Amino acid sequence: GENVEQHPSTLSVQEGDSAVIKCTYSDSASNYFPWYKQELGKGPQLIIDIRSNVGEKKDQRIAVTLNKTAKHFSLHITETQPEDSAVYFCAAISQAGTALIFGKGTTLSVSS
Amino acid sequence: GAVVSQHPSRVICKSGTSVKIECRSLDFQATTMFWYRQFPKQSLMLMATSNEGSKATYEQGVEKDKFLINHASLTLSTLTVTSAHPEDSSFYICSARGTGRSNNEQFFGPGTRLTVL
């Protein structure tokens, strides 16, 4: 089955800096890679996703890149703000109809 | 759109009692719902996959007789924790995937915090 590794586990940046979180996956058949933001005591919220036929996707300050050959994908947050502080999870899905497999999460702290 | 609700948001119960958690898709029909469990400072661990009108598929290590899942309609799935014990205390989160949508995109509920005394 699919296995997703996520790094780093914690990340501290100054407001305005960029933050990058990286994930690798094991199943070459995986074709969908979402990123979720989870605030304390709340459910995960989808912030951006990418499919295997696309190499990069951007939405305002957030971007995701995918390298299918290397089987890794990354989340890039630019101009970070204190409200970006949260736990971020990457995930992968290898077959339609199956569940997402999550990375272990990255706690992002943005200090002002 | 794509809103998923859970009820209750928090529940405290005594050891040995059963607790039911509801997961509803509010603005779409969910052919498949997933139940996850999350311990503090850890990731989401899939417990089971629930398809409307059929039996749930449980992940290895998850007791199907302890965690009863019912997906009786296209907008509602329930998770019942039977004979709950303190070690069942956790954050339970459901997600739903709908008909007519990308068959990969999932939307998560806000979670239910279960505390067993």
PDB file of C-alpha atoms in Angstrom:
ATOM      1  CA  GLY A   1       0.000   0.000   0.000  1.00  0.00           C
ATOM      2  CA  GLU A   2       0.845   3.659  -0.111  1.00  0.00           C
ATOM      3  CA  ASN A   3       3.265   5.194   2.402  1.00  0.00           C
ATOM      4  CA  VAL A   4       3.736   8.937   2.748  1.00  0.00           C
ATOM      5  CA  GLU A   5       6.730  10.529   4.456  1.00  0.00           C
ATOM      6  CA  GLN A   6       6.650  14.216   5.426  1.00  0.00           C
ATOM      7  CA  HIS A   7       9.439  16.575   6.488  1.00  0.00           C
ATOM      8  CA  PRO A   8      10.130  18.555   8.542  1.00  0.00           C
ATOM      9  CA  SER A   9       7.991  17.724  11.555  1.00  0.00           C
ATOM     10  CA  THR A  10       8.300  21.288  12.849  1.00  0.00           C
ATOM     11  CA  LEU A  11       9.108  24.508  11.037  1.00  0.00           C
ATOM     12  CA  SER A  12       9.537  27.968  12.501  1.00  0.00           C
ATOM     13  CA  VAL A  13       9.773  31.028  10.289  1.00  0.00           C
ATOM     14  CA  GLN A  14       9.581  34.773  10.647  1.00  0.00           C
ATOM     15  CA  GLU A  15       6.583  36.588   9.256  1.00  0.00           C
ATOM     16  CA  GLY A  16       7.156  37.357   5.595  1.00  0.00           C
ATOM     17  CA  ASP A  17       9.538  34.462   5.022  1.00  0.00           C
ATOM     18  CA  SER A  18       8.741  31.467   2.853  1.00  0.00           C
ATOM     19  CA  ALA A  19       8.009  27.990   4.172  1.00  0.00           C
ATOM     20  CA  VAL A  20       8.522  24.715   2.329  1.00  0.00           C
ATOM     21  CA  ILE A  21       7.227  21.322   3.387  1.00  0.00           C
ATOM     22  CA  LYS A  22       8.194  18.184   1.506  1.00  0.00           C
ATOM     23  CA  CYS A  23       6.570  14.796   1.119  1.00  0.00           C
ATOM     24  CA  THR A  24       7.516  11.584  -0.607  1.00  0.00           C
ATOM     25  CA  TYR A  25       5.252   8.728  -1.550  1.00  0.00           C
ATOM     26  CA  SER A  26       5.888   5.108  -2.340  1.00  0.00           C
ATOM     27  CA  ASP A  27       3.191   4.025  -4.780  1.00  0.00           C
ATOM     28  CA  SER A  28       4.007   5.089  -8.331  1.00  0.00           C
ATOM     29  CA  ALA A  29       0.325   4.622  -9.188  1.00  0.00           C
ATOM     30  CA  SER A  30      -0.684   7.478  -6.893  1.00  0.00           C
ATOM     31  CA  ASN A  31      -2.374  10.230  -8.835  1.00  0.00           C
ATOM     32  CA  TYR A  32      -3.812  12.757  -6.392  1.00  0.00           C
ATOM     33  CA  PHE A  33      -1.932  14.768  -3.783  1.00  0.00           C
ATOM     34  CA  PRO A  34      -3.826  17.155  -1.519  1.00  0.00           C
ATOM     35  CA  TRP A  35      -2.525  19.358   1.256  1.00  0.00           C
ATOM     36  CA  TYR A  36      -4.529  20.052   4.388  1.00  0.00           C
ATOM     37  CA  LYS A  37      -4.241  22.668   7.095  1.00  0.00           C
ATOM     38  CA  GLN A  38      -5.435  21.730  10.545  1.00  0.00           C
ATOM     39  CA  GLU A  39      -5.896  24.204  13.341  1.00  0.00           C
ATOM     40  CA  LEU A  40      -6.067  23.097  16.941  1.00  0.00           C
ATOM     41  CA  GLY A  41      -9.256  21.207  17.729  1.00  0.00           C
ATOM     42  CA  LYS A  42     -10.585  21.395  14.183  1.00  0.00           C
ATOM     43  CA  GLY A  43     -10.847  19.093  11.213  1.00  0.00           C
ATOM     44  CA  PRO A  44      -8.396  19.294   8.298  1.00  0.00           C
ATOM     45  CA  GLN A  45      -9.146  21.884   5.647  1.00  0.00           C
ATOM     46  CA  LEU A  46      -8.102  21.354   2.048  1.00  0.00           C
ATOM     47  CA  ILE A  47      -5.847  24.207   0.956  1.00  0.00           C
ATOM     48  CA  ILE A  48      -4.515  23.001  -2.374  1.00  0.00           C
ATOM     49  CA  ASP A  49      -4.203  19.798  -4.360  1.00  0.00           C
ATOM     50  CA  ILE A  50      -2.412  18.554  -7.441  1.00  0.00           C
ATOM     51  CA  ARG A  51      -2.977  15.679  -9.803  1.00  0.00           C
ATOM     52  CA  SER A  52      -0.350  13.538 -11.437  1.00  0.00           C
ATOM     53  CA  ASN A  53      -0.770  15.104 -14.866  1.00  0.00           C
ATOM     54  CA  VAL A  54       0.335  18.506 -13.547  1.00  0.00           C
ATOM     55  CA  GLY A  55       3.777  19.563 -12.308  1.00  0.00           C
ATOM     56  CA  GLU A  56       2.881  22.727 -10.439  1.00  0.00           C
ATOM     57  CA  LYS A  57      -0.159  24.547  -9.172  1.00  0.00           C
ATOM     58  CA  LYS A  58      -0.434  27.909  -7.509  1.00  0.00           C
ATOM     59  CA  ASP A  59      -3.136  29.676  -5.544  1.00  0.00           C
ATOM     60  CA  GLN A  60      -2.141  33.129  -4.309  1.00  0.00           C
ATOM     61  CA  ARG A  61       0.559  32.592  -1.644  1.00  0.00           C
ATOM     62  CA  ILE A  62       0.377  28.819  -1.800  1.00  0.00           C
ATOM     63  CA  ALA A  63       1.915  26.561  -4.421  1.00  0.00           C
ATOM     64  CA  VAL A  64       2.453  22.851  -4.778  1.00  0.00           C
ATOM     65  CA  THR A  65       4.997  21.111  -6.993  1.00  0.00           C
ATOM     66  CA  LEU A  66       5.038  17.473  -8.017  1.00  0.00           C
ATOM     67  CA  ASN A  67       7.937  15.373  -9.263  1.00  0.00           C
ATOM     68  CA  LYS A  68       6.497  12.073 -10.402  1.00  0.00           C
ATOM     69  CA  THR A  69       9.856  10.581 -11.286  1.00  0.00           C
ATOM     70  CA  ALA A  70      11.244  11.169  -7.824  1.00  0.00           C
ATOM     71  CA  LYS A  71       7.852  10.558  -6.205  1.00  0.00           C
ATOM     72  CA  HIS A  72       7.841  13.677  -4.139  1.00  0.00           C
ATOM     73  CA  PHE A  73       5.714  16.771  -3.833  1.00  0.00           C
ATOM     74  CA  SER A  74       6.143  19.985  -1.912  1.00  0.00           C
ATOM     75  CA  LEU A  75       4.060  22.775  -0.423  1.00  0.00           C
ATOM     76  CA  HIS A  76       5.375  26.297  -0.731  1.00  0.00           C
ATOM     77  CA  ILE A  77       3.935  29.170   1.284  1.00  0.00           C
ATOM     78  CA  THR A  78       5.265  32.625   0.499  1.00  0.00           C
ATOM     79  CA  GLU A  79       4.975  35.813   2.553  1.00  0.00           C
ATOM     80  CA  THR A  80       3.960  33.833   5.606  1.00  0.00           C
ATOM     81  CA  GLN A  81       1.625  35.383   8.150  1.00  0.00           C
ATOM     82  CA  PRO A  82       0.933  34.477  11.795  1.00  0.00           C
ATOM     83  CA  GLU A  83      -2.424  33.043  10.776  1.00  0.00           C
ATOM     84  CA  ASP A  84      -0.584  30.485   8.653  1.00  0.00           C
ATOM     85  CA  SER A  85       0.531  28.862  11.921  1.00  0.00           C
ATOM     86  CA  ALA A  86      -1.058  25.398  12.025  1.00  0.00           C
ATOM     87  CA  VAL A  87      -0.335  21.750  11.339  1.00  0.00           C
ATOM     88  CA  TYR A  88      -0.045  20.901   7.659  1.00  0.00           C
ATOM     89  CA  PHE A  89      -0.596  17.415   6.303  1.00  0.00           C
ATOM     90  CA  CYS A  90       0.217  16.055   2.892  1.00  0.00           C
ATOM     91  CA  ALA A  91      -1.677  13.057   1.575  1.00  0.00           C
ATOM     92  CA  ALA A  92      -1.790  10.742  -1.387  1.00  0.00           C
ATOM     93  CA  ILE A  93      -4.335   8.482  -2.985  1.00  0.00           C
ATOM     94  CA  SER A  94      -3.417   5.715  -5.360  1.00  0.00           C
ATOM     95  CA  GLN A  95      -6.758   4.470  -6.561  1.00  0.00           C
ATOM     96  CA  ALA A  96     -10.090   6.095  -7.046  1.00  0.00           C
ATOM     97  CA  GLY A  97     -12.394   4.949  -4.306  1.00  0.00           C
ATOM     98  CA  THR A  98      -9.704   4.437  -1.715  1.00  0.00           C
ATOM     99  CA  ALA A  99      -8.920   6.622   1.237  1.00  0.00           C
ATOM    100  CA  LEU A 100      -6.240   9.236   1.607  1.00  0.00           C
ATOM    101  CA  ILE A 101      -3.004   8.229   3.259  1.00  0.00           C
ATOM    102  CA  PHE A 102      -1.561  11.055   5.329  1.00  0.00           C
ATOM    103  CA  GLY A 103       1.930  12.135   6.176  1.00  0.00           C
ATOM    104  CA  LYS A 104       2.756  12.666   9.848  1.00  0.00           C
ATOM    105  CA  GLY A 105       2.242  16.406   9.664  1.00  0.00           C
ATOM    106  CA  THR A 106       4.338  19.545   9.973  1.00  0.00           C
ATOM    107  CA  THR A 107       3.750  22.087  12.710  1.00  0.00           C
ATOM    108  CA  LEU A 108       4.371  25.492  11.185  1.00  0.00           C
ATOM    109  CA  SER A 109       4.945  28.427  13.501  1.00  0.00           C
ATOM    110  CA  VAL A 110       5.081  31.918  12.044  1.00  0.00           C
ATOM    111  CA  SER A 111       6.334  34.549  14.450  1.00  0.00           C
ATOM    112  CA  SER A 112       5.739  38.245  13.976  1.00  0.00           C
TER     113      SER A 112
ATOM    114  CA  GLY B   1     -20.262  24.026  -1.056  1.00  0.00           C
ATOM    115  CA  ALA B   2     -18.955  20.637   0.122  1.00  0.00           C
ATOM    116  CA  VAL B   3     -19.729  21.003   3.814  1.00  0.00           C
ATOM    117  CA  VAL B   4     -19.452  18.066   6.175  1.00  0.00           C
ATOM    118  CA  SER B   5     -20.781  18.267   9.715  1.00  0.00           C
ATOM    119  CA  GLN B   6     -20.245  16.081  12.742  1.00  0.00           C
ATOM    120  CA  HIS B   7     -22.278  15.731  15.875  1.00  0.00           C
ATOM    121  CA  PRO B   8     -21.518  15.961  18.689  1.00  0.00           C
ATOM    122  CA  SER B   9     -18.403  18.094  18.642  1.00  0.00           C
ATOM    123  CA  ARG B  10     -17.454  16.912  22.116  1.00  0.00           C
ATOM    124  CA  VAL B  11     -18.610  14.033  24.258  1.00  0.00           C
ATOM    125  CA  ILE B  12     -17.581  12.805  27.681  1.00  0.00           C
ATOM    126  CA  CYS B  13     -18.779   9.415  28.767  1.00  0.00           C
ATOM    127  CA  LYS B  14     -18.177   6.821  31.427  1.00  0.00           C
ATOM    128  CA  SER B  15     -16.191   3.704  30.742  1.00  0.00           C
ATOM    129  CA  GLY B  16     -18.375   0.895  29.432  1.00  0.00           C
ATOM    130  CA  THR B  17     -20.961   3.070  27.736  1.00  0.00           C
ATOM    131  CA  SER B  18     -21.524   3.444  24.003  1.00  0.00           C
ATOM    132  CA  VAL B  19     -21.230   6.656  22.053  1.00  0.00           C
ATOM    133  CA  LYS B  20     -22.637   7.448  18.624  1.00  0.00           C
ATOM    134  CA  ILE B  21     -21.051  10.040  16.339  1.00  0.00           C
ATOM    135  CA  GLU B  22     -22.873  11.331  13.271  1.00  0.00           C
ATOM    136  CA  CYS B  23     -21.294  12.541  10.058  1.00  0.00           C
ATOM    137  CA  ARG B  24     -23.415  14.381   7.533  1.00  0.00           C
ATOM    138  CA  SER B  25     -22.740  15.795   4.090  1.00  0.00           C
ATOM    139  CA  LEU B  26     -24.845  18.943   4.004  1.00  0.00           C
ATOM    140  CA  ASP B  27     -24.832  20.002   0.381  1.00  0.00           C
ATOM    141  CA  PHE B  28     -23.856  16.921  -1.562  1.00  0.00           C
ATOM    142  CA  GLN B  29     -24.505  13.218  -1.653  1.00  0.00           C
ATOM    143  CA  ALA B  30     -21.640  11.164  -0.291  1.00  0.00           C
ATOM    144  CA  THR B  31     -21.284   7.744  -1.789  1.00  0.00           C
ATOM    145  CA  THR B  32     -18.253   7.072   0.348  1.00  0.00           C
ATOM    146  CA  MET B  33     -17.373   8.254   3.822  1.00  0.00           C
ATOM    147  CA  PHE B  34     -14.206   7.626   5.753  1.00  0.00           C
ATOM    148  CA  TRP B  35     -13.601   7.546   9.486  1.00  0.00           C
ATOM    149  CA  TYR B  36     -10.281   8.603  10.938  1.00  0.00           C
ATOM    150  CA  ARG B  37      -8.899   8.734  14.447  1.00  0.00           C
ATOM    151  CA  GLN B  38      -6.306  11.228  15.564  1.00  0.00           C
ATOM    152  CA  PHE B  39      -4.358  11.125  18.817  1.00  0.00           C
ATOM    153  CA  PRO B  40      -2.706  14.295  20.165  1.00  0.00           C
ATOM    154  CA  LYS B  41       0.157  15.567  18.037  1.00  0.00           C
ATOM    155  CA  GLN B  42      -0.248  12.693  15.610  1.00  0.00           C
ATOM    156  CA  SER B  43      -1.521  12.241  12.100  1.00  0.00           C
ATOM    157  CA  LEU B  44      -4.914  10.996  10.976  1.00  0.00           C
ATOM    158  CA  MET B  45      -5.187   7.223  10.969  1.00  0.00           C
ATOM    159  CA  LEU B  46      -7.811   5.645   8.759  1.00  0.00           C
ATOM    160  CA  MET B  47     -10.189   3.398  10.676  1.00  0.00           C
ATOM    161  CA  ALA B  48     -12.696   2.361   8.053  1.00  0.00           C
ATOM    162  CA  THR B  49     -14.232   3.105   4.682  1.00  0.00           C
ATOM    163  CA  SER B  50     -17.991   3.235   4.446  1.00  0.00           C
ATOM    164  CA  ASN B  51     -20.001   2.961   1.242  1.00  0.00           C
ATOM    165  CA  GLU B  52     -23.679   3.772   1.242  1.00  0.00           C
ATOM    166  CA  GLY B  53     -25.804   0.670   1.578  1.00  0.00           C
ATOM    167  CA  SER B  54     -22.980  -1.780   2.170  1.00  0.00           C
ATOM    168  CA  LYS B  55     -20.805  -2.967   5.009  1.00  0.00           C
ATOM    169  CA  ALA B  56     -17.850  -0.883   6.039  1.00  0.00           C
ATOM    170  CA  THR B  57     -14.315  -1.971   5.268  1.00  0.00           C
ATOM    171  CA  TYR B  58     -12.097  -1.776   8.325  1.00  0.00           C
ATOM    172  CA  GLU B  59      -8.373  -1.198   8.420  1.00  0.00           C
ATOM    173  CA  GLN B  60      -6.121  -3.785   9.951  1.00  0.00           C
ATOM    174  CA  GLY B  61      -6.144  -3.590  13.729  1.00  0.00           C
ATOM    175  CA  VAL B  62      -9.511  -1.835  13.982  1.00  0.00           C
ATOM    176  CA  GLU B  63     -12.137  -3.936  15.737  1.00  0.00           C
ATOM    177  CA  LYS B  64     -15.329  -3.923  13.696  1.00  0.00           C
ATOM    178  CA  ASP B  65     -17.425  -5.065  16.649  1.00  0.00           C
ATOM    179  CA  LYS B  66     -16.161  -2.193  18.755  1.00  0.00           C
ATOM    180  CA  PHE B  67     -16.433   0.534  16.143  1.00  0.00           C
ATOM    181  CA  LEU B  68     -19.785   0.043  14.454  1.00  0.00           C
ATOM    182  CA  ILE B  69     -20.273   1.996  11.246  1.00  0.00           C
ATOM    183  CA  ASN B  70     -23.550   2.525   9.477  1.00  0.00           C
ATOM    184  CA  HIS B  71     -23.935   4.398   6.191  1.00  0.00           C
ATOM    185  CA  ALA B  72     -27.653   4.167   5.692  1.00  0.00           C
ATOM    186  CA  SER B  73     -28.125   7.129   3.389  1.00  0.00           C
ATOM    187  CA  LEU B  74     -26.149   9.234   0.943  1.00  0.00           C
ATOM    188  CA  THR B  75     -25.831  12.024   3.481  1.00  0.00           C
ATOM    189  CA  LEU B  76     -25.320  10.257   6.789  1.00  0.00           C
ATOM    190  CA  SER B  77     -22.808   7.872   8.294  1.00  0.00           C
ATOM    191  CA  THR B  78     -22.585   6.997  11.968  1.00  0.00           C
ATOM    192  CA  LEU B  79     -19.759   5.631  14.073  1.00  0.00           C
ATOM    193  CA  THR B  80     -20.693   3.962  17.347  1.00  0.00           C
ATOM    194  CA  VAL B  81     -17.942   3.299  19.849  1.00  0.00           C
ATOM    195  CA  THR B  82     -19.267   0.409  21.909  1.00  0.00           C
ATOM    196  CA  SER B  83     -18.217  -0.287  25.488  1.00  0.00           C
ATOM    197  CA  ALA B  84     -15.867   2.664  25.400  1.00  0.00           C
ATOM    198  CA  HIS B  85     -12.698   2.637  27.497  1.00  0.00           C
ATOM    199  CA  PRO B  86     -10.231   5.416  28.344  1.00  0.00           C
ATOM    200  CA  GLU B  87      -7.879   4.270  25.587  1.00  0.00           C
ATOM    201  CA  ASP B  88     -10.645   5.055  23.073  1.00  0.00           C
ATOM    202  CA  SER B  89     -10.382   8.724  23.991  1.00  0.00           C
ATOM    203  CA  SER B  90      -9.374  10.480  20.803  1.00  0.00           C
ATOM    204  CA  PHE B  91     -10.381  12.937  18.103  1.00  0.00           C
ATOM    205  CA  TYR B  92     -12.621  11.209  15.569  1.00  0.00           C
ATOM    206  CA  ILE B  93     -12.915  12.794  12.139  1.00  0.00           C
ATOM    207  CA  CYS B  94     -15.025  11.791   9.164  1.00  0.00           C
ATOM    208  CA  SER B  95     -14.578  12.717   5.540  1.00  0.00           C
ATOM    209  CA  ALA B  96     -16.875  12.374   2.597  1.00  0.00           C
ATOM    210  CA  ARG B  97     -16.509  11.996  -1.135  1.00  0.00           C
ATOM    211  CA  GLY B  98     -19.485  12.785  -3.273  1.00  0.00           C
ATOM    212  CA  THR B  99     -21.172  11.755  -6.460  1.00  0.00           C
ATOM    213  CA  GLY B 100     -20.621  14.032  -9.424  1.00  0.00           C
ATOM    214  CA  ARG B 101     -17.329  15.258  -8.018  1.00  0.00           C
ATOM    215  CA  SER B 102     -13.768  14.365  -8.655  1.00  0.00           C
ATOM    216  CA  ASN B 103     -13.576  10.857  -7.340  1.00  0.00           C
ATOM    217  CA  ASN B 104     -10.512  11.797  -5.313  1.00  0.00           C
ATOM    218  CA  GLU B 105     -11.509  14.974  -3.533  1.00  0.00           C
ATOM    219  CA  GLN B 106     -12.553  14.504   0.087  1.00  0.00           C
ATOM    220  CA  PHE B 107     -14.044  16.944   2.522  1.00  0.00           C
ATOM    221  CA  PHE B 108     -13.559  16.640   6.245  1.00  0.00           C
ATOM    222  CA  GLY B 109     -15.873  17.231   9.135  1.00  0.00           C
ATOM    223  CA  PRO B 110     -14.844  19.349  12.128  1.00  0.00           C
ATOM    224  CA  GLY B 111     -14.156  16.309  14.290  1.00  0.00           C
ATOM    225  CA  THR B 112     -15.559  14.894  17.526  1.00  0.00           C
ATOM    226  CA  ARG B 113     -13.523  14.926  20.710  1.00  0.00           C
ATOM    227  CA  LEU B 114     -14.314  11.798  22.731  1.00  0.00           C
ATOM    228  CA  THR B 115     -13.209  11.571  26.339  1.00  0.00           C
ATOM    229  CA  VAL B 116     -13.854   8.356  28.205  1.00  0.00           C
ATOM    230  CA  LEU B 117     -13.568   8.586  31.967  1.00  0.00           C
TER     231      LEU B 117
END
